Short mmCIF file of C-alpha atoms in Angstrom, two decimals:
data_model
loop_
_atom_site.label_atom_id
_atom_site.label_comp_id
_atom_site.label_asym_id
_atom_site.label_seq_id
_atom_site.Cartn_x
_atom_site.Cartn_y
_atom_site.Cartn_z
CA UNK A 4 0.00 0.00 0.00
CA UNK A 5 1.66 3.21 -1.14
CA UNK A 6 1.55 6.51 0.69
CA UNK A 7 -1.13 8.89 -0.48
CA UNK A 8 0.24 12.15 -1.81
CA UNK A 9 -3.27 13.56 -1.62
CA UNK A 10 -3.76 12.96 2.10
CA UNK A 11 -5.48 15.84 3.86
CA UNK A 12 -3.77 18.41 6.06
CA UNK A 13 -3.69 17.76 9.78
CA UNK A 14 -5.62 20.99 10.20
CA UNK A 15 -8.43 19.60 8.07
CA UNK A 16 -9.16 16.78 10.51
CA UNK A 17 -12.18 16.99 12.77
CA UNK A 18 -11.82 15.01 15.97
CA UNK A 19 -14.18 14.48 18.84
CA UNK A 20 -12.19 13.69 21.96
CA UNK A 21 -12.92 10.57 23.96
CA UNK A 22 -15.07 10.40 27.04
CA UNK A 23 -13.65 10.73 30.54
CA UNK A 24 -15.92 8.22 32.22
CA UNK A 25 -15.20 7.07 35.73
CA UNK A 26 -13.89 3.59 36.50
CA UNK A 27 -14.08 1.41 39.58
CA UNK A 28 -11.15 -0.77 40.57
CA UNK A 29 -11.66 -4.41 39.68
CA UNK A 30 -14.97 -3.79 37.92
CA UNK A 31 -15.78 -4.80 34.40
CA UNK A 32 -15.46 -1.19 33.36
CA UNK A 33 -11.68 -1.21 33.55
CA UNK A 34 -8.88 -0.49 35.99
CA UNK A 35 -8.25 2.39 38.31
CA UNK A 36 -10.08 4.21 41.07
CA UNK A 37 -12.31 7.24 41.36
CA UNK A 38 -12.48 9.19 38.12
CA UNK A 39 -9.16 7.86 36.79
CA UNK A 40 -9.00 6.14 33.44
CA UNK A 41 -6.24 3.52 33.55
CA UNK A 42 -5.63 1.29 30.54
CA UNK A 43 -3.56 -1.88 30.94
CA UNK A 44 -2.08 -3.44 27.82
CA UNK A 45 -0.60 -6.94 27.64
CA UNK A 46 2.37 -7.16 25.26
CA UNK A 47 4.24 -10.36 24.51
CA UNK A 48 7.64 -8.67 24.77
CA UNK A 49 9.26 -5.94 26.82
CA UNK A 50 10.80 -2.94 25.01
CA UNK A 51 14.54 -3.18 24.36
CA UNK A 52 14.99 0.59 24.66
CA UNK A 53 12.84 3.66 25.18
CA UNK A 54 15.16 5.87 23.17
CA UNK A 55 13.62 6.65 19.74
CA UNK A 56 17.04 7.10 18.14
CA UNK A 57 18.15 3.62 19.19
CA UNK A 58 14.89 1.72 18.80
CA UNK A 59 14.59 -1.13 16.30
CA UNK A 60 12.12 -3.63 17.71
CA UNK A 61 8.31 -3.56 17.61
CA UNK A 62 7.74 -3.33 21.40
CA UNK A 63 10.00 -0.26 21.54
CA UNK A 64 7.90 1.58 19.00
CA UNK A 65 4.60 0.43 20.53
CA UNK A 66 5.43 2.44 23.63
CA UNK A 67 7.30 5.30 21.99
CA UNK A 68 4.51 6.14 19.51
CA UNK A 69 2.44 7.36 22.45
CA UNK A 70 5.21 9.44 24.07
CA UNK A 71 6.70 11.09 20.99
CA UNK A 72 5.31 12.59 17.78
CA UNK A 73 6.43 11.76 14.26
CA UNK A 74 7.00 14.40 11.62
CA UNK A 75 4.40 12.54 9.55
CA UNK A 76 2.41 9.53 10.71
CA UNK A 77 0.63 6.53 9.18
CA UNK A 78 -3.10 6.31 9.77
CA UNK A 79 -5.14 3.10 9.93
CA UNK A 80 -5.30 2.92 6.13
CA UNK A 81 -1.49 3.27 6.03
CA UNK A 82 -1.86 6.66 4.37
CA UNK A 83 0.67 9.32 5.32
CA UNK A 84 -0.77 12.19 7.36
CA UNK A 85 0.88 15.19 9.03
CA UNK A 86 1.66 15.02 12.76
CA UNK A 87 4.33 17.51 13.83
CA UNK A 88 4.14 18.80 10.26
CA UNK A 89 1.36 21.25 9.39
CA UNK A 90 0.82 19.68 5.97
CA UNK A 91 2.46 16.96 3.94
CA UNK A 92 5.89 18.04 2.64
CA UNK A 93 6.36 19.86 -0.64
CA UNK A 94 8.91 18.46 -3.06
CA UNK A 95 11.17 20.16 -5.57
CA UNK A 96 14.03 19.19 -7.88
CA UNK A 97 12.35 15.93 -8.94
CA UNK A 98 12.13 14.71 -5.36
CA UNK A 99 15.66 15.66 -4.29
CA UNK A 100 14.37 18.53 -2.11
CA UNK A 101 11.69 18.22 0.57
CA UNK A 102 10.24 21.17 2.47
CA UNK A 103 8.39 20.65 5.76
CA UNK A 104 6.62 23.18 7.97
CA UNK A 105 6.57 22.17 11.65
CA UNK A 106 3.55 23.28 13.67
CA UNK A 107 4.43 26.38 15.70
CA UNK A 108 2.36 25.06 18.63
CA UNK A 109 4.36 21.82 18.94
CA UNK A 110 6.12 21.52 22.27
CA UNK A 111 7.79 18.89 24.42
CA UNK A 112 6.59 17.73 27.82
CA UNK A 113 8.98 20.18 29.52
CA UNK A 114 7.27 23.11 27.78
CA UNK A 115 10.09 23.74 25.31
CA UNK A 116 9.11 24.17 21.65
CA UNK A 117 9.97 21.61 18.97
CA UNK A 118 12.70 23.39 17.02
CA UNK A 119 14.68 23.02 13.81
CA UNK A 120 17.60 21.69 15.86
CA UNK A 121 15.45 18.91 17.33
CA UNK A 122 14.20 17.79 13.92
CA UNK A 123 17.66 17.99 12.37
CA UNK A 124 19.13 15.99 15.25
CA UNK A 125 16.44 13.30 15.08
CA UNK A 126 16.93 12.86 11.33
CA UNK A 127 20.74 12.70 11.41
CA UNK A 128 21.58 10.96 14.70
CA UNK A 129 20.86 7.41 13.43
CA UNK A 130 23.65 7.94 10.88
CA UNK A 131 25.98 9.60 13.40
CA UNK A 132 25.48 6.72 15.85
CA UNK A 133 25.58 4.08 13.09
CA UNK A 134 22.16 2.71 13.99
CA UNK A 135 20.60 -0.15 12.03
CA UNK A 136 18.13 2.19 10.33
CA UNK A 137 20.81 4.64 9.16
CA UNK A 138 19.93 3.69 5.58
CA UNK A 139 16.62 5.53 6.01
CA UNK A 140 18.53 8.81 6.45
CA UNK A 141 21.99 8.61 4.93
CA UNK A 142 20.81 10.02 1.59
CA UNK A 143 20.32 13.42 3.27
CA UNK A 144 22.96 15.83 1.99
CA UNK A 145 21.93 18.86 4.03
CA UNK A 146 19.18 20.16 6.29
CA UNK A 147 18.54 23.91 6.32
CA UNK A 148 16.31 26.20 8.36
CA UNK A 149 14.24 28.17 5.83
CA UNK A 150 12.53 30.14 8.60
CA UNK A 151 11.63 29.59 12.25
CA UNK A 152 9.24 26.72 11.47
CA UNK A 153 10.18 25.56 7.95
CA UNK A 154 12.85 22.96 7.23
CA UNK A 155 14.43 22.06 3.90
CA UNK A 156 15.94 18.62 3.28
CA UNK A 157 18.26 18.32 0.30
CA UNK A 158 19.03 14.75 -0.73
CA UNK A 159 22.04 13.47 -2.64
CA UNK A 160 19.58 12.29 -5.29
CA UNK A 161 15.82 11.72 -5.51
CA UNK A 162 14.68 9.10 -3.00
CA UNK A 163 11.23 7.56 -3.49
CA UNK A 164 10.76 6.50 0.13
CA UNK A 165 11.77 9.73 1.84
CA UNK A 166 8.16 10.41 2.86
CA UNK A 167 8.42 7.27 4.98
CA UNK A 168 11.79 8.42 6.34
CA UNK A 169 9.86 11.40 7.75
CA UNK A 170 7.82 8.94 9.81
CA UNK A 171 10.43 9.67 12.47
CA UNK A 172 9.92 10.31 16.17
CA UNK A 173 11.40 13.68 17.13
CA UNK A 174 13.42 13.97 20.34
CA UNK A 175 14.59 17.09 22.19
CA UNK A 176 18.25 17.35 21.25
CA UNK A 177 19.52 19.03 24.40
CA UNK A 178 17.69 16.70 26.80
CA UNK A 179 18.85 13.54 25.06
CA UNK A 180 22.45 14.72 24.82
CA UNK A 181 22.49 15.63 28.52
CA UNK A 182 20.99 12.33 29.65
CA UNK A 183 22.58 9.64 27.53
CA UNK A 184 23.94 6.81 29.63
CA UNK A 185 27.32 5.16 29.60
CA UNK A 186 26.47 3.23 26.44
CA UNK A 187 24.64 6.10 24.73
CA UNK A 188 21.34 4.87 26.14
CA UNK A 189 18.93 7.68 26.98
CA UNK A 190 18.51 6.47 30.53
CA UNK A 191 16.45 9.14 32.26
CA UNK A 192 14.37 12.25 31.69
CA UNK A 193 12.54 10.71 28.75
CA UNK A 194 10.89 13.77 27.22
CA UNK A 195 8.66 13.62 24.15
CA UNK A 196 5.96 15.80 22.61
CA UNK A 197 3.22 13.16 22.47
CA UNK A 198 -0.11 12.70 24.28
CA UNK A 199 1.40 10.65 27.12
CA UNK A 200 4.39 11.22 29.37
CA UNK A 201 6.91 8.62 30.42
CA UNK A 202 6.78 7.80 34.16
CA UNK A 203 8.85 4.66 34.73
CA UNK A 204 10.10 1.45 33.18
CA UNK A 205 10.52 -1.70 35.26
CA UNK A 206 12.47 -3.77 32.76
CA UNK A 207 10.90 -7.14 32.08
CA UNK A 208 7.67 -6.10 33.84
CA UNK A 209 6.00 -2.87 32.79
CA UNK A 210 6.22 0.63 31.33
CA UNK A 211 4.02 3.29 32.94
CA UNK A 212 2.82 6.41 31.12
CA UNK A 213 0.60 9.26 32.29
CA UNK A 214 -1.59 11.76 30.49
CA UNK A 215 0.03 14.88 29.06
CA UNK A 216 -2.34 17.51 30.50
CA UNK A 217 -0.85 20.17 28.26
CA UNK A 218 -0.79 18.28 24.98
CA UNK A 219 -0.11 20.82 22.24
CA UNK A 220 -2.55 19.31 19.74
CA UNK A 221 -6.23 20.21 19.88
CA UNK A 222 -6.90 16.86 21.58
CA UNK A 223 -7.44 16.02 25.22
CA UNK A 224 -6.03 12.50 25.79
CA UNK A 225 -8.80 10.49 27.43
CA UNK A 226 -6.66 8.16 29.53
CA UNK A 227 -5.02 9.21 32.80
CA UNK A 228 -2.55 6.32 32.93
CA UNK A 229 -1.37 3.65 30.52
CA UNK A 230 0.44 0.56 31.70
CA UNK A 231 2.25 -1.73 29.24
CA UNK A 232 2.75 -5.14 30.81
CA UNK A 233 5.10 -7.83 29.53
CA UNK A 234 3.10 -11.09 29.45
CA UNK A 235 5.08 -13.52 27.33
CA UNK A 236 2.73 -16.50 27.32
CA UNK A 237 -0.29 -16.09 25.03
CA UNK A 238 -2.55 -18.18 27.26
CA UNK A 239 -1.61 -16.00 30.23
CA UNK A 240 -2.43 -12.84 28.29
CA UNK A 241 -5.85 -14.26 27.47
CA UNK A 242 -6.41 -15.14 31.14
CA UNK A 243 -5.54 -11.60 32.22
CA UNK A 244 -8.12 -10.24 29.78
CA UNK A 245 -10.71 -12.64 31.17
CA UNK A 246 -9.98 -11.62 34.78
CA UNK A 247 -9.92 -7.87 34.01
CA UNK A 248 -6.22 -7.53 34.77
CA UNK A 249 -5.72 -6.16 31.24
CA UNK A 250 -7.94 -4.24 28.84
CA UNK A 251 -6.06 -4.90 25.59
CA UNK A 252 -3.82 -7.83 24.67
CA UNK A 253 -1.78 -8.35 21.53
CA UNK A 254 -0.92 -11.41 19.43
CA UNK A 255 -3.77 -13.72 20.35
CA UNK A 256 -3.07 -17.03 18.53
CA UNK A 257 -5.78 -18.46 16.31
CA UNK A 258 -6.47 -21.33 18.71
CA UNK A 259 -7.25 -18.89 21.54
CA UNK A 260 -9.30 -16.35 19.61
CA UNK A 261 -12.54 -18.27 20.10
CA UNK A 262 -11.87 -18.16 23.85
CA UNK A 263 -11.70 -14.37 23.74
CA UNK A 264 -14.78 -14.10 21.55
CA UNK A 265 -16.68 -16.33 23.97
CA UNK A 266 -16.02 -13.98 26.89
CA UNK A 267 -18.98 -11.87 28.00
CA UNK A 268 -16.93 -8.71 28.15
CA UNK A 269 -14.28 -9.01 25.40
CA UNK A 270 -13.91 -9.72 21.70
CA UNK A 271 -11.27 -10.08 18.99
CA UNK A 272 -10.16 -7.37 16.57
CA UNK A 273 -8.27 -9.08 13.73
CA UNK A 274 -6.91 -7.64 10.47
CA UNK A 275 -4.28 -8.59 7.90
CA UNK A 276 -0.85 -7.51 9.12
CA UNK A 277 2.04 -5.74 7.41
CA UNK A 278 4.79 -8.20 8.29
CA UNK A 279 6.78 -11.17 7.08
CA UNK A 280 8.54 -14.15 8.66
CA UNK A 281 11.32 -16.16 7.10
CA UNK A 282 14.12 -18.69 7.37
CA UNK A 283 17.46 -17.06 6.51
CA UNK A 284 20.89 -18.48 5.74
CA UNK A 285 24.47 -17.51 6.44
CA UNK A 286 25.48 -16.71 2.86
CA UNK A 287 29.02 -15.59 3.62
CA UNK A 288 30.55 -18.34 5.74
CA UNK A 289 30.19 -22.08 6.23
CA UNK A 290 28.27 -24.67 4.22
CA UNK A 291 25.14 -22.55 3.70
CA UNK A 292 27.23 -20.06 1.71
CA UNK A 293 26.74 -22.58 -1.13
CA UNK A 294 23.32 -22.05 -2.80
CA UNK A 295 23.01 -25.81 -3.38
CA UNK A 296 23.03 -26.42 0.37
CA UNK A 297 20.39 -23.72 0.83
CA UNK A 298 18.27 -25.35 -1.87
CA UNK A 299 18.76 -28.66 -0.08
CA UNK A 300 17.33 -27.20 3.11
CA UNK A 301 14.40 -25.91 1.06
CA UNK A 302 13.80 -29.44 -0.27
CA UNK A 303 13.74 -30.87 3.26
CA UNK A 304 10.52 -29.26 4.44
CA UNK A 305 6.93 -28.74 3.28
CA UNK A 306 6.35 -25.21 4.54
CA UNK A 307 2.72 -25.14 3.38
CA UNK A 308 1.95 -28.09 5.62
CA UNK A 309 4.05 -26.85 8.55
CA UNK A 310 2.44 -23.41 8.51
CA UNK A 311 -1.04 -24.89 8.24
CA UNK A 312 -0.34 -27.10 11.26
CA UNK A 313 1.46 -24.54 13.40
CA UNK A 314 -0.09 -21.20 12.44
CA UNK A 315 -3.53 -22.18 11.16
CA UNK A 316 -5.86 -19.23 10.83
CA UNK A 317 -3.38 -16.99 12.65
CA UNK A 318 -1.55 -16.25 9.43
CA UNK A 319 -0.92 -17.38 5.87
CA UNK A 320 1.92 -18.71 3.75
CA UNK A 321 4.19 -16.19 2.07
CA UNK A 322 6.13 -16.72 -1.14
CA UNK A 323 8.11 -13.49 -1.07
CA UNK A 324 9.35 -11.03 1.55
CA UNK A 325 6.65 -8.54 0.51
CA UNK A 326 3.44 -8.74 2.60
CA UNK A 327 0.28 -9.66 0.71
CA UNK A 328 -1.40 -6.27 1.12
CA UNK A 329 1.59 -4.63 -0.58
CA UNK A 330 2.08 -7.37 -3.18
CA UNK A 331 -1.55 -7.00 -4.25
CA UNK A 332 -1.36 -3.21 -4.31
CA UNK A 333 1.71 -3.35 -6.56
CA UNK A 334 0.45 -6.29 -8.67
CA UNK A 335 3.57 -8.34 -7.94
CA UNK A 336 3.75 -11.86 -9.46
CA UNK A 337 3.21 -13.86 -6.28
CA UNK A 338 1.78 -16.84 -8.22
CA UNK A 339 5.03 -17.08 -10.18
CA UNK A 340 7.11 -16.80 -7.02
CA UNK A 341 5.04 -19.60 -5.47
CA UNK A 342 6.57 -21.97 -8.06
CA UNK A 343 10.15 -21.30 -6.89
CA UNK A 344 10.26 -23.31 -3.61
CA UNK A 345 11.40 -26.92 -3.96
CA UNK A 346 9.02 -29.83 -3.44
CA UNK A 347 9.69 -31.74 -0.24
CA UNK A 348 12.00 -34.60 -1.20
CA UNK A 349 14.55 -35.91 1.30
CA UNK A 350 16.44 -37.87 -1.36
CA UNK A 351 16.77 -34.78 -3.52
CA UNK A 352 17.81 -32.76 -0.47
CA UNK A 353 20.57 -35.28 0.29
CA UNK A 354 21.81 -35.04 -3.30
CA UNK A 355 21.93 -31.25 -3.09
CA UNK A 356 23.74 -31.38 0.26
CA UNK A 357 26.34 -33.73 -1.17
CA UNK A 358 26.74 -31.68 -4.34
CA UNK A 359 27.10 -28.51 -2.28
CA UNK A 360 29.83 -30.07 -0.15
CA UNK A 361 27.95 -30.37 3.16
CA UNK A 362 29.83 -32.79 5.41
CA UNK A 363 27.41 -35.43 6.82
CA UNK A 364 29.16 -34.97 10.20
CA UNK A 365 28.59 -31.20 10.19
CA UNK A 366 25.78 -30.02 12.46
CA UNK A 367 23.84 -27.08 11.05
CA UNK A 368 23.11 -24.52 13.77
CA UNK A 369 19.59 -23.04 13.60
CA UNK A 370 18.99 -19.94 15.73
CA UNK A 371 15.66 -18.67 16.97
CA UNK A 372 14.34 -16.43 19.74
CA UNK A 373 10.91 -17.32 21.08
CA UNK A 374 8.64 -19.88 19.45
CA UNK A 375 10.90 -22.61 18.06
CA UNK A 376 8.33 -25.10 16.71
CA UNK A 377 9.10 -24.35 13.05
CA UNK A 378 12.83 -24.46 13.75
CA UNK A 379 12.49 -27.85 15.43
CA UNK A 380 10.48 -29.17 12.48
CA UNK A 381 13.17 -27.92 10.10
CA UNK A 382 15.91 -29.62 12.14
CA UNK A 383 13.95 -32.88 12.17
CA UNK A 384 13.47 -32.76 8.40
CA UNK A 385 17.19 -32.11 7.81
CA UNK A 386 17.94 -35.15 9.92
CA UNK A 387 15.40 -37.16 7.93
CA UNK A 388 17.54 -36.36 4.87
CA UNK A 389 20.52 -37.95 6.61
CA UNK A 390 22.23 -34.82 7.93
CA UNK A 391 22.42 -33.07 11.33
CA UNK A 392 20.91 -29.87 12.70
CA UNK A 393 20.67 -28.28 16.12
CA UNK A 394 18.19 -25.61 17.33
CA UNK A 395 19.36 -22.91 19.72
CA UNK A 396 16.62 -20.77 21.29
CA UNK A 397 18.37 -17.63 22.51
CA UNK A 398 17.38 -14.61 24.56
CA UNK A 399 16.60 -11.72 22.20
CA UNK A 400 19.72 -9.62 22.79
CA UNK A 401 21.99 -12.63 22.45
CA UNK A 402 20.06 -13.77 19.39
CA UNK A 403 20.58 -10.41 17.65
CA UNK A 404 24.32 -10.31 18.25
CA UNK A 405 24.72 -13.96 17.27
CA UNK A 406 22.72 -14.09 14.03
CA UNK A 407 24.38 -10.86 12.91
CA UNK A 408 27.95 -12.12 13.34
CA UNK A 409 28.30 -13.67 9.89
CA UNK A 410 30.36 -16.46 11.49
CA UNK A 411 29.42 -20.06 10.70
CA UNK A 412 30.62 -21.02 14.18
CA UNK A 413 27.71 -18.96 15.52
CA UNK A 414 24.97 -19.93 13.07
CA UNK A 415 24.10 -21.33 9.67
CA UNK A 416 20.37 -20.66 9.67
CA UNK A 417 18.16 -18.28 11.63
CA UNK A 418 14.42 -17.60 11.88
CA UNK A 419 13.17 -14.05 12.16
CA UNK A 420 10.24 -11.74 11.42
CA UNK A 421 10.00 -8.17 10.18
CA UNK A 422 7.37 -5.46 10.13
CA UNK A 423 7.89 -2.42 7.97
CA UNK A 424 6.55 0.61 6.17
CA UNK A 425 3.89 0.41 3.43
CA UNK A 426 6.27 0.22 0.48
CA UNK A 427 7.84 -2.95 -0.97
CA UNK A 428 11.23 -1.25 -0.91
CA UNK A 429 11.04 -0.99 2.87
CA UNK A 430 11.01 -4.79 3.15
CA UNK A 431 13.39 -5.56 0.28
CA UNK A 432 16.04 -3.02 1.29
CA UNK A 433 15.83 -3.83 4.99
CA UNK A 434 16.42 -7.50 4.31
CA UNK A 435 18.98 -7.35 1.51
CA UNK A 436 20.79 -4.01 1.37
CA UNK A 437 24.44 -4.13 2.57
CA UNK A 438 23.82 -1.05 4.74
CA UNK A 439 21.65 -3.27 6.97
CA UNK A 440 24.39 -5.86 7.55
CA UNK A 441 24.83 -6.40 11.25
CA UNK A 442 21.36 -5.03 12.02
CA UNK A 443 18.49 -6.73 10.16
CA UNK A 444 20.69 -8.42 7.57
CA UNK A 445 22.58 -11.33 9.13
CA UNK A 446 22.92 -13.33 5.91
CA UNK A 447 25.50 -11.06 4.21
CA UNK A 448 24.40 -12.08 0.72
CA UNK A 449 26.08 -9.75 -1.76
CA UNK A 450 25.14 -9.24 -5.37
CA UNK A 451 26.07 -6.13 -7.36
CA UNK A 452 23.11 -6.45 -9.69
CA UNK A 453 20.70 -6.88 -6.77
CA UNK A 454 22.15 -3.74 -5.18
CA UNK A 455 21.68 -1.84 -8.42
CA UNK A 456 18.03 -2.91 -8.61
CA UNK A 457 17.30 -1.95 -4.99
CA UNK A 458 18.93 1.45 -5.25
CA UNK A 459 17.34 2.05 -8.65
CA UNK A 460 13.88 1.49 -7.15
CA UNK A 461 14.61 4.12 -4.51
CA UNK A 462 15.96 6.64 -7.02
CA UNK A 463 12.78 6.96 -9.13
CA UNK A 464 9.16 7.76 -8.38
CA UNK A 465 7.99 6.06 -11.59
CA UNK A 466 5.80 3.29 -10.17
CA UNK A 467 6.03 1.05 -13.23
CA UNK A 468 9.81 1.23 -13.16
CA UNK A 469 9.89 0.61 -9.42
CA UNK A 470 7.60 -2.40 -9.80
CA UNK A 471 9.88 -4.03 -12.38
CA UNK A 472 12.91 -3.45 -10.18
CA UNK A 473 11.11 -4.93 -7.17
CA UNK A 474 10.27 -7.99 -9.27
CA UNK A 475 13.88 -8.40 -10.43
CA UNK A 476 15.28 -8.05 -6.91
CA UNK A 477 12.76 -10.35 -5.28
CA UNK A 478 13.09 -13.04 -7.94
CA UNK A 479 16.87 -13.05 -7.51
CA UNK A 480 16.84 -13.52 -3.72
CA UNK A 481 14.14 -16.20 -3.93
CA UNK A 482 16.00 -18.17 -6.58
CA UNK A 483 19.21 -17.89 -4.58
CA UNK A 484 17.40 -19.01 -1.40
CA UNK A 485 18.80 -16.13 0.61
CA UNK A 486 15.56 -16.40 2.56
CA UNK A 487 12.79 -18.96 2.59
CA UNK A 488 9.66 -16.84 3.18
CA UNK A 489 7.40 -18.62 5.64
CA UNK A 490 4.25 -16.81 6.80
CA UNK A 491 2.66 -13.48 7.61
CA UNK A 492 0.71 -13.06 10.81
CA UNK A 493 -2.64 -11.45 11.38
CA UNK A 494 -2.75 -8.49 13.74
CA UNK A 495 -4.97 -10.07 16.38
CA UNK A 496 -5.88 -8.09 19.50
CA UNK A 497 -8.18 -9.02 22.34
CA UNK A 498 -10.22 -5.98 23.37
CA UNK A 499 -12.40 -5.53 26.45
CA UNK A 500 -15.85 -4.21 25.61
CA UNK A 501 -15.38 -1.20 27.89
CA UNK A 502 -12.53 0.09 25.68
CA UNK A 503 -13.67 2.71 23.17
CA UNK A 504 -12.10 3.93 19.92
CA UNK A 505 -9.29 1.40 19.67
CA UNK A 506 -8.50 0.48 16.07
CA UNK A 507 -5.94 -2.10 14.99
CA UNK A 508 -3.36 -0.88 12.47
CA UNK A 509 -1.88 -3.30 9.89
CA UNK A 510 1.63 -2.25 10.92
CA UNK A 511 2.36 -4.04 14.22
CA UNK A 512 4.63 -1.35 15.64
CA UNK A 513 1.88 1.29 15.42
CA UNK A 514 -0.39 -0.65 17.78
CA UNK A 515 -1.74 0.48 20.13
CA UNK A 516 -2.24 4.04 18.92
CA UNK A 517 -4.04 5.59 21.90
CA UNK A 518 -4.55 9.23 20.93
CA UNK A 519 -4.28 10.72 17.45
CA UNK A 520 -6.16 12.88 14.99
CA UNK A 521 -8.37 9.88 14.16
CA UNK A 522 -8.91 8.19 17.53
CA UNK A 523 -8.84 8.74 21.28
CA UNK A 524 -9.02 5.58 23.36
CA UNK A 525 -11.13 5.79 26.51
CA UNK A 526 -12.79 3.44 28.99
CA UNK A 527 -16.44 3.16 30.10
CA UNK A 528 -17.25 2.60 33.74
#
């Protein structure tokens, strides 16, 4: 789904703010006491950081979206709309110059205005600090202050996805610089400009936010407090919804959704998600650097059957790294890509392993963090072909550093998922561009022609040309088995009936959006 250049101005929105109904502690009407509105949200993972410059994972952004404002945001239709910006940016010089007016009313929680310096800092610091998303900003040649509220971005060359680069959370430069920790972690005085203020973070347990009474937008946030709770087990999250310990829960598996729907006071909100999951290979070191070995792994397993058994109605099979809602929007040849995976054939897999030089005594290391059922099935199928595989289920931080090492002593295969922006290039570049090596790209597959196609798709706004380049790039990585696409998940949230105006967004990291120009979550008593 592409961004809409014709999206309306933020000042053209009409919003009715949410109710401020009272709640009683422990009652079906939600959590809290007296007139307080307290929303408790069950997430399956704890944030890794609450610093917008350093964030990379979905749980980070789920919290941060409610504390900070973006320059432009994505609404529930994945259209781009202004947030800190007054209107959508103007472009000049064939897309090499972008001009943005920042709302003069925008201010941080400490009362200081959002300035040119804050925007410039937020858009350049990922490159300065060599963050994993630096590729979203390193095409910026200069940033100039046209006047007190207008900013001009000059790019090295036209960049088709720069509108999505402006979907950036803006931090107060001085506060962050003064409060970075020993490892450049913004450790205290978390100050944003969003509808909710940061209160505290008990790592591994909860993040607590409180209402911004002086929110600069023409919106009165309806909730007094918001509590994000880490509840790793899906069944436990469902139980907390049933017992009124939570009001919203994410990632309800298909086999538990009927349980939520059967509750008297809760129901499911399920939509198609903007995400992909995959099996990836170490393409730079060890036996999986040989494409024949990668094809052999492909021939070991029937992914259609495995996904049907393990995911069921909670998702659907993917045949490319581009989510279905984008593939359909761009008319990409998914049916043709579906013919690329090998048929399950252990004898053929053994032949490919032998031809690719895989030693029968070599044990393929498969890395995963979290649910390892698919990884275990893959290991079993490799062993059924007469070879060895071992599954390591690692804690997230260890998993990231290990799968990114590029060392065959650390891993040969890893399983991972990705959510991204509504443009095929966001998924293709994140997974395959060399600039993402050591961040999202742990396979280190290198191909000059592939790089040319990816960068060519970013350098033109001609949609037909971009589409052909996306097709070329995707076909290459699928034929080379850099990744074996597996499945995309539904965005499935359990919602208590007393929660008003909550809408699930296809992009996982945007959920839950609590207060915006198009919604304002509140609770009935």
